[in-house]
């Protein structure tokens, strides 16, 4: 969102409090971590997307997600995958790999039987047309990279 990888703040240290006397930073070792695998199966998510001309109610069923080989080691590469089926039997699948430092994420996303009328409120402000019926099936590769905390 807005050029930022949403989970990135989970992997950064909080900024020091402002306004008080400047404390001398302690020579501390960075926290080292490793997560071999984290898996979610059978998840259910109810969401409301308010970015378009009107809100869209979404329900993601049978959510399956996994992330593997997460590590603080420099250049460590993790893998991820996720899939779900919506209340309208739309199918979404995502997979790829990433490094956290520097942040570099790439993979593929696939959509099957996505209801165009449901998503119309997202496109409506930009198109002089109206989608009243139909489904979308699509897939693409993606890549997001950040240098110095900013996308490039």
mmCIF file of C-alpha atoms in Angstrom:
data_model
loop_
_atom_site.group_PDB
_atom_site.id
_atom_site.type_symbol
_atom_site.label_atom_id
_atom_site.label_comp_id
_atom_site.label_asym_id
_atom_site.label_seq_id
_atom_site.Cartn_x
_atom_site.Cartn_y
_atom_site.Cartn_z
ATOM 1 C CA UNK A 1 0.000 0.000 0.000
ATOM 2 C CA UNK A 2 1.365 3.424 -0.917
ATOM 3 C CA UNK A 3 4.595 1.778 -2.118
ATOM 4 C CA UNK A 4 5.183 -0.042 1.167
ATOM 5 C CA UNK A 5 5.263 -3.783 1.850
ATOM 6 C CA UNK A 6 2.625 -4.040 4.598
ATOM 7 C CA UNK A 7 4.285 -6.719 6.792
ATOM 8 C CA UNK A 8 7.669 -4.871 6.708
ATOM 9 C CA UNK A 9 7.113 -3.070 10.080
ATOM 10 C CA UNK A 10 7.012 -6.477 11.766
ATOM 11 C CA UNK A 11 10.693 -6.889 10.957
ATOM 12 C CA UNK A 12 12.028 -3.444 11.934
ATOM 13 C CA UNK A 13 13.038 -2.115 15.348
ATOM 14 C CA UNK A 14 10.871 0.655 16.872
ATOM 15 C CA UNK A 15 12.219 4.200 16.756
ATOM 16 C CA UNK A 16 13.497 5.674 20.047
ATOM 17 C CA UNK A 17 11.238 8.031 22.012
ATOM 18 C CA UNK A 18 11.652 11.737 21.212
ATOM 19 C CA UNK A 19 11.781 14.737 23.495
ATOM 20 C CA UNK A 20 13.939 13.320 26.277
ATOM 21 C CA UNK A 21 17.677 13.525 26.695
ATOM 22 C CA UNK A 22 19.603 11.675 24.040
ATOM 23 C CA UNK A 23 20.639 8.314 25.389
ATOM 24 C CA UNK A 24 23.872 6.743 24.298
ATOM 25 C CA UNK A 25 23.066 3.698 22.180
ATOM 26 C CA UNK A 26 24.166 0.474 23.770
ATOM 27 C CA UNK A 27 26.363 -1.746 21.675
ATOM 28 C CA UNK A 28 23.817 -4.514 21.346
ATOM 29 C CA UNK A 29 23.847 -7.473 19.057
ATOM 30 C CA UNK A 30 20.954 -7.503 16.592
ATOM 31 C CA UNK A 31 18.260 -10.004 17.426
ATOM 32 C CA UNK A 32 18.795 -13.179 15.459
ATOM 33 C CA UNK A 33 15.783 -15.262 14.540
ATOM 34 C CA UNK A 34 14.835 -18.222 12.428
ATOM 35 C CA UNK A 35 11.411 -19.638 11.666
ATOM 36 C CA UNK A 36 11.429 -22.908 9.763
ATOM 37 C CA UNK A 37 7.729 -22.908 8.880
ATOM 38 C CA UNK A 38 4.480 -21.190 9.798
ATOM 39 C CA UNK A 39 1.311 -22.646 8.295
ATOM 40 C CA UNK A 40 -2.371 -21.663 8.427
ATOM 41 C CA UNK A 41 -4.993 -24.096 7.134
ATOM 42 C CA UNK A 42 -8.761 -23.742 6.945
ATOM 43 C CA UNK A 43 -8.769 -20.026 7.745
ATOM 44 C CA UNK A 44 -11.835 -17.795 7.308
ATOM 45 C CA UNK A 45 -11.527 -14.038 6.724
ATOM 46 C CA UNK A 46 -14.335 -11.484 6.436
ATOM 47 C CA UNK A 47 -13.199 -8.206 4.864
ATOM 48 C CA UNK A 48 -14.607 -4.915 3.605
ATOM 49 C CA UNK A 49 -12.714 -3.112 0.834
ATOM 50 C CA UNK A 50 -13.600 0.595 0.957
ATOM 51 C CA UNK A 51 -11.132 1.848 -1.691
ATOM 52 C CA UNK A 52 -13.640 2.040 -4.535
ATOM 53 C CA UNK A 53 -16.803 3.996 -5.226
ATOM 54 C CA UNK A 54 -18.653 1.888 -2.656
ATOM 55 C CA UNK A 55 -17.631 -0.822 -0.139
ATOM 56 C CA UNK A 56 -17.197 -4.433 -1.254
ATOM 57 C CA UNK A 57 -17.926 -7.262 1.182
ATOM 58 C CA UNK A 58 -15.494 -10.172 0.799
ATOM 59 C CA UNK A 59 -15.314 -13.562 2.453
ATOM 60 C CA UNK A 60 -12.242 -15.747 2.017
ATOM 61 C CA UNK A 61 -12.845 -19.406 2.884
ATOM 62 C CA UNK A 62 -10.492 -22.338 3.273
ATOM 63 C CA UNK A 63 -7.528 -19.971 3.522
ATOM 64 C CA UNK A 64 -4.234 -21.835 3.336
ATOM 65 C CA UNK A 65 -0.962 -20.005 3.814
ATOM 66 C CA UNK A 66 2.609 -20.995 4.561
ATOM 67 C CA UNK A 67 5.895 -19.184 4.971
ATOM 68 C CA UNK A 68 9.147 -21.139 5.225
ATOM 69 C CA UNK A 69 12.779 -20.424 6.081
ATOM 70 C CA UNK A 70 12.331 -16.953 7.615
ATOM 71 C CA UNK A 71 15.668 -15.796 9.015
ATOM 72 C CA UNK A 72 17.501 -12.671 10.105
ATOM 73 C CA UNK A 73 20.646 -13.920 8.375
ATOM 74 C CA UNK A 74 21.848 -11.509 5.696
ATOM 75 C CA UNK A 75 20.583 -12.528 2.264
ATOM 76 C CA UNK A 76 18.407 -15.342 3.661
ATOM 77 C CA UNK A 77 15.622 -16.245 1.246
ATOM 78 C CA UNK A 78 12.177 -17.281 2.470
ATOM 79 C CA UNK A 79 9.381 -18.865 0.469
ATOM 80 C CA UNK A 80 5.645 -18.263 0.769
ATOM 81 C CA UNK A 81 2.404 -19.561 -0.666
ATOM 82 C CA UNK A 82 -1.261 -18.839 -0.060
ATOM 83 C CA UNK A 83 -4.583 -19.831 -1.581
ATOM 84 C CA UNK A 84 -8.239 -19.255 -0.855
ATOM 85 C CA UNK A 85 -11.737 -19.592 -2.283
ATOM 86 C CA UNK A 86 -14.255 -16.775 -1.854
ATOM 87 C CA UNK A 87 -17.950 -17.004 -1.061
ATOM 88 C CA UNK A 88 -18.581 -16.695 -4.845
ATOM 89 C CA UNK A 89 -16.223 -19.631 -5.616
ATOM 90 C CA UNK A 90 -13.520 -17.285 -6.908
ATOM 91 C CA UNK A 91 -10.028 -18.750 -6.510
ATOM 92 C CA UNK A 92 -6.886 -16.844 -5.602
ATOM 93 C CA UNK A 93 -3.383 -18.320 -5.359
ATOM 94 C CA UNK A 94 -0.071 -16.654 -4.545
ATOM 95 C CA UNK A 95 3.456 -18.017 -4.242
ATOM 96 C CA UNK A 96 6.984 -16.721 -4.321
ATOM 97 C CA UNK A 97 10.137 -15.952 -2.431
ATOM 98 C CA UNK A 98 11.630 -12.985 -0.617
ATOM 99 C CA UNK A 99 14.616 -11.610 1.210
ATOM 100 C CA UNK A 100 13.961 -9.300 4.152
ATOM 101 C CA UNK A 101 17.223 -7.342 4.152
ATOM 102 C CA UNK A 102 17.297 -5.841 1.645
ATOM 103 C CA UNK A 103 13.578 -6.251 1.030
ATOM 104 C CA UNK A 104 12.998 -8.003 -2.291
ATOM 105 C CA UNK A 105 9.787 -9.951 -2.977
ATOM 106 C CA UNK A 106 8.826 -11.782 -6.151
ATOM 107 C CA UNK A 107 6.358 -14.422 -7.188
ATOM 108 C CA UNK A 108 3.185 -15.211 -9.055
ATOM 109 C CA UNK A 109 -0.476 -14.541 -8.427
ATOM 110 C CA UNK A 110 -3.357 -16.395 -10.121
ATOM 111 C CA UNK A 111 -7.051 -15.526 -10.199
ATOM 112 C CA UNK A 112 -9.833 -17.862 -11.388
ATOM 113 C CA UNK A 113 -13.533 -17.112 -11.883
ATOM 114 C CA UNK A 114 -13.283 -13.647 -10.327
ATOM 115 C CA UNK A 115 -16.642 -11.876 -10.488
ATOM 116 C CA UNK A 116 -16.236 -8.649 -12.468
ATOM 117 C CA UNK A 117 -19.466 -7.002 -11.190
ATOM 118 C CA UNK A 118 -18.280 -7.519 -7.595
ATOM 119 C CA UNK A 119 -15.019 -5.689 -8.296
ATOM 120 C CA UNK A 120 -16.633 -2.958 -10.395
ATOM 121 C CA UNK A 121 -16.568 -0.379 -7.551
ATOM 122 C CA UNK A 122 -12.736 -0.515 -7.665
ATOM 123 C CA UNK A 123 -12.598 0.268 -11.406
ATOM 124 C CA UNK A 124 -15.621 2.552 -11.676
ATOM 125 C CA UNK A 125 -13.782 5.813 -10.820
ATOM 126 C CA UNK A 126 -11.305 5.161 -13.672
ATOM 127 C CA UNK A 127 -13.432 3.711 -16.502
ATOM 128 C CA UNK A 128 -16.328 5.085 -18.514
ATOM 129 C CA UNK A 129 -18.129 1.752 -18.744
ATOM 130 C CA UNK A 130 -20.099 -0.608 -16.591
ATOM 131 C CA UNK A 131 -19.417 -4.254 -15.894
ATOM 132 C CA UNK A 132 -22.714 -6.050 -15.401
ATOM 133 C CA UNK A 133 -21.627 -9.670 -15.953
ATOM 134 C CA UNK A 134 -18.609 -11.861 -16.490
ATOM 135 C CA UNK A 135 -15.657 -13.478 -14.819
ATOM 136 C CA UNK A 136 -11.924 -12.936 -14.965
ATOM 137 C CA UNK A 137 -9.179 -15.518 -15.035
ATOM 138 C CA UNK A 138 -5.635 -14.166 -14.973
ATOM 139 C CA UNK A 139 -2.153 -14.704 -13.694
ATOM 140 C CA UNK A 140 1.025 -12.672 -13.516
ATOM 141 C CA UNK A 141 4.462 -12.448 -12.015
ATOM 142 C CA UNK A 142 5.316 -9.603 -9.661
ATOM 143 C CA UNK A 143 8.366 -8.109 -8.011
ATOM 144 C CA UNK A 144 8.775 -5.514 -5.285
ATOM 145 C CA UNK A 145 12.182 -4.317 -4.160
ATOM 146 C CA UNK A 146 13.187 -1.634 -1.674
ATOM 147 C CA UNK A 147 16.505 0.123 -1.301
ATOM 148 C CA UNK A 148 17.134 2.060 1.891
ATOM 149 C CA UNK A 149 13.545 1.499 2.997
ATOM 150 C CA UNK A 150 12.085 3.018 -0.169
ATOM 151 C CA UNK A 151 10.719 1.149 -3.223
ATOM 152 C CA UNK A 152 12.772 1.361 -6.413
#
